[in-house]
RNA sequence: GGGCGCGUAGCUCAGCGGGAGAGCACUACGUUGACAUCGUAGGGGUCGCUGGUUCAAUCCCAGCCGCGCCCA
């Protein structure tokens, strides 16, 4: 016998191991089944499970479990990425706690430390994924720094270099002074900061007392100014173009140029130009041949290119000093408070410095072309479709991708320099040495490039590097391209776009056919969860309190396309209750001896209730399958919830009670055996349908109810049921029954008939078929509507409360409890309601244009509804008349 | 400024050309042998505003008002 309540924690721990050990998660390269592949977006190895992960991995697991059941050879490829900066930071912090600096340790020893750290604590998120019930093929778990994946990185780098698609260049980069590394423009986070707009006067050369006023948010950069720009049409400055200003504090003579970049509306209309420290100024500088003067070192301290007084100052100290010195010279026109966006490093959190350095770049412009085309031609489709716009927007405006990072943890760039700086890009040191020897005609000492590659460079290869590329493995042939990539929109640029580029370039095919972009999880108020707001909901905490299945069902139910998820804990609680409901329904089935019967044939039921539930199961299985295949997880969840609670528990189990529960001394109902088998069958099918979303409770119940002892639900086939199980006549009959019971209950409740009182029901004006139904379901009706008798009759007994059901009128003779005034009010309200409908439909039908232009079935439907409403109105009016006559 | 999206019941959200829905919350009643993590019934909505298209608009189009996110 099942326990009284479901205990998620116990069941989860027990079943996960059983699944994994049974090999249920593994794909089968030798299988004849069609493959179904999802590449898991590798979480950061330093990461721990947050709500976003919970959503994305739940969705992926639903897809994988469903497709596995649907007969596909499913591969869900798991793994983690090495997260260059984040991981290096973690390990550096740990070392710092022991008073060790990585530079004292040296590169090799430091990298060893990182590997040690990874071995000890790198698996956190992977274990948390298990608690979520995720079922990837763990045996194939990969890490972006694995030897195989590293070989893929080297090969890709060398090939792209030889094709001219990777190059080295001196450009402005987003420099992170804290990490001492370049970062890509995607890792830049704009933050609104309260600052000032400082207006400085720059004296004009040769015109005593005349100044040009420039406005800036970064006074300290003026030490590197090499020009002033004004708009060509700006009348105020026309005569100054071509002249020079004298840069205060420095004394440099700088040209005044005309450029459309200067906005006459902004500030004074004149802008100082610092081409070595601002991306826009860099472009303007290029157009006008302005000098590039780098005034900062890598820590963003003023260097030797600035006047001696400022050297060594940090950029913020330099700012104060410059302003103070200009004020002393009376060259500050005004200072206005100004709120503006300042680029920050998304991980370091410090303001970034545009800085001129040598870096490696990938030619994203060229690589993006086929990737754009693949989406244009539908080789890869986005779901929902509108994310294509975001993708195109970025891909069509893409810039060269800075792929080098000044870190130690990552894939070191396979480039070696000869004594004269000649670069040799090869897959190994030996190859580089050979190439150098050939170049110089003699072996030489080579120095390897110290930099490593952007983590996303290796992630971009994930869809094929994890399958063994560059080896031509059977896995690669079978599982590339993948079916669907599931991720959040925030990762379209970082990862999706780059996988598209690399996949198309190296595999000559897209990496996945579909990209499903899901929502972001926010808190109940719609705010992004963040530690600083202290509104983070921990999925593991929710799992602990409500169970994994409840959390998964909640996320599925809320994963409607195109809208973010505002997660309120109440929803999780509600779906925990749903799990409890499932548990209790199963207990009930067990208590009534409903066990799987191998001989049961759903198409051959004789009891109407059983023929009905079998059809409802069929409809639900189709609805759920279609919803999952269309990535409409909320619809799948709603169909399941409605079926299990609203149909199976609320009606079917109630309908079968009189059949299953034989009163003392009475003979068993002739349909009892069939009903027990049908109930078990329906419950078992429901467990199948629920399994992808609620794997644990369904697997646990399958253990007690399953048709085949010792099998696991995870490996069972998805129910493939014929449409013929749905019988419209049966549906109509059960629908009538439900409406009759509901109507009686509603009247009883409104008339305040105590639940314990058993009252009679007389159906007047009933057609023969209706009378037959009443007789056929008499026991059920008595029980569920709490009646003492239920029969047809010719006349209404005096003092009846009345209701209408199709052509018949319900009479509930409860003269002793009836309140005439209350009943009159009730009936009057009902009549008015019907009357309102009649007026609405009548108006529509008497509109000639409607009759002329609307489709025939719509007109017909309205005619039917009108007739129904009129019938109802007439019967209710008659009931009212009877009441008035009696009262 | 450009792009995307959202304003539907008290709350969280489905629906998106032909009868306004769900869950939670709320109210009343209920110890009917699966379930109070429950049952039965009920109240509650000019579907942001204004125009337009249409026989028909919560749904399509335009404008406006509020709100969010991304990119400059």
Tab-separated table of C-alpha atoms (C1' of nucleotides) in Angstrom, chain B residues 6-67:
chain	number	residue	atom	x	y	z
B	6	C	C1'	3.746	44.042	-22.403
B	7	G	C1'	-1.038	46.514	-20.470
B	8	U	C1'	-7.457	40.764	-20.053
B	9	A	C1'	-10.930	39.072	-12.810
B	10	G	C1'	-7.867	41.503	-6.367
B	11	C	C1'	-2.837	38.871	-7.859
B	12	U	C1'	0.007	35.837	-11.583
B	13	C	C1'	-1.108	34.830	-16.404
B	14	A	C1'	-3.497	31.880	-20.888
B	15	G	C1'	-6.474	33.039	-25.174
B	16	C	C1'	-5.646	36.466	-30.100
B	17	G	C1'	-11.357	37.500	-35.810
B	18	G	C1'	-17.477	34.632	-34.504
B	19	G	C1'	-20.467	32.276	-27.086
B	20	A	C1'	-14.585	36.357	-21.935
B	21	G	C1'	-10.807	31.657	-19.477
B	22	A	C1'	-7.227	29.180	-15.696
B	23	G	C1'	-4.519	28.977	-11.094
B	24	C	C1'	-4.160	31.552	-6.597
B	25	A	C1'	-6.822	34.817	-3.431
B	26	C	C1'	-11.994	35.873	-1.756
B	27	U	C1'	-17.303	34.352	0.074
B	28	A	C1'	-20.743	30.430	1.698
B	29	C	C1'	-21.377	25.485	2.913
B	30	G	C1'	-19.114	20.637	3.984
B	31	U	C1'	-15.602	15.207	9.155
B	32	U	C1'	-20.150	11.880	1.853
B	33	G	C1'	-13.865	5.925	4.047
B	34	A	C1'	-8.405	8.685	-2.011
B	35	C	C1'	-7.304	13.555	-0.916
B	36	A	C1'	-8.739	19.830	4.315
B	37	U	C1'	-1.844	19.937	0.296
B	38	C	C1'	-9.465	18.409	0.083
B	39	G	C1'	-14.817	18.723	-1.764
B	40	U	C1'	-19.301	21.556	-3.567
B	41	A	C1'	-21.204	26.108	-5.004
B	42	G	C1'	-20.591	31.380	-5.713
B	43	G	C1'	-19.110	36.619	-6.431
B	44	G	C1'	-15.757	39.314	-9.425
B	45	G	C1'	-13.865	41.819	-16.080
B	46	U	C1'	-16.513	49.091	-20.609
B	47	C	C1'	-10.112	42.571	-22.389
B	48	G	C1'	-5.275	50.542	-21.269
B	49	C	C1'	-7.628	54.818	-24.334
B	50	U	C1'	-9.238	56.777	-29.285
B	51	G	C1'	-10.117	55.990	-34.180
B	52	G	C1'	-10.112	52.601	-38.557
B	53	U	C1'	-10.746	47.793	-41.421
B	54	U	C1'	-14.735	43.931	-41.199
B	55	C	C1'	-21.194	41.181	-41.557
B	56	A	C1'	-18.406	40.566	-36.840
B	57	A	C1'	-12.674	43.157	-33.081
B	58	U	C1'	-10.076	41.498	-26.499
B	59	C	C1'	-7.903	39.513	-31.082
B	60	C	C1'	-6.085	42.887	-37.333
B	61	C	C1'	-4.317	48.259	-38.561
B	62	A	C1'	-3.075	53.434	-36.967
B	63	G	C1'	-2.443	56.937	-33.185
B	64	C	C1'	-2.163	57.987	-28.014
B	65	C	C1'	-1.250	56.919	-22.705
B	66	G	C1'	1.431	53.829	-19.168
B	67	C	C1'	5.335	49.919	-18.231
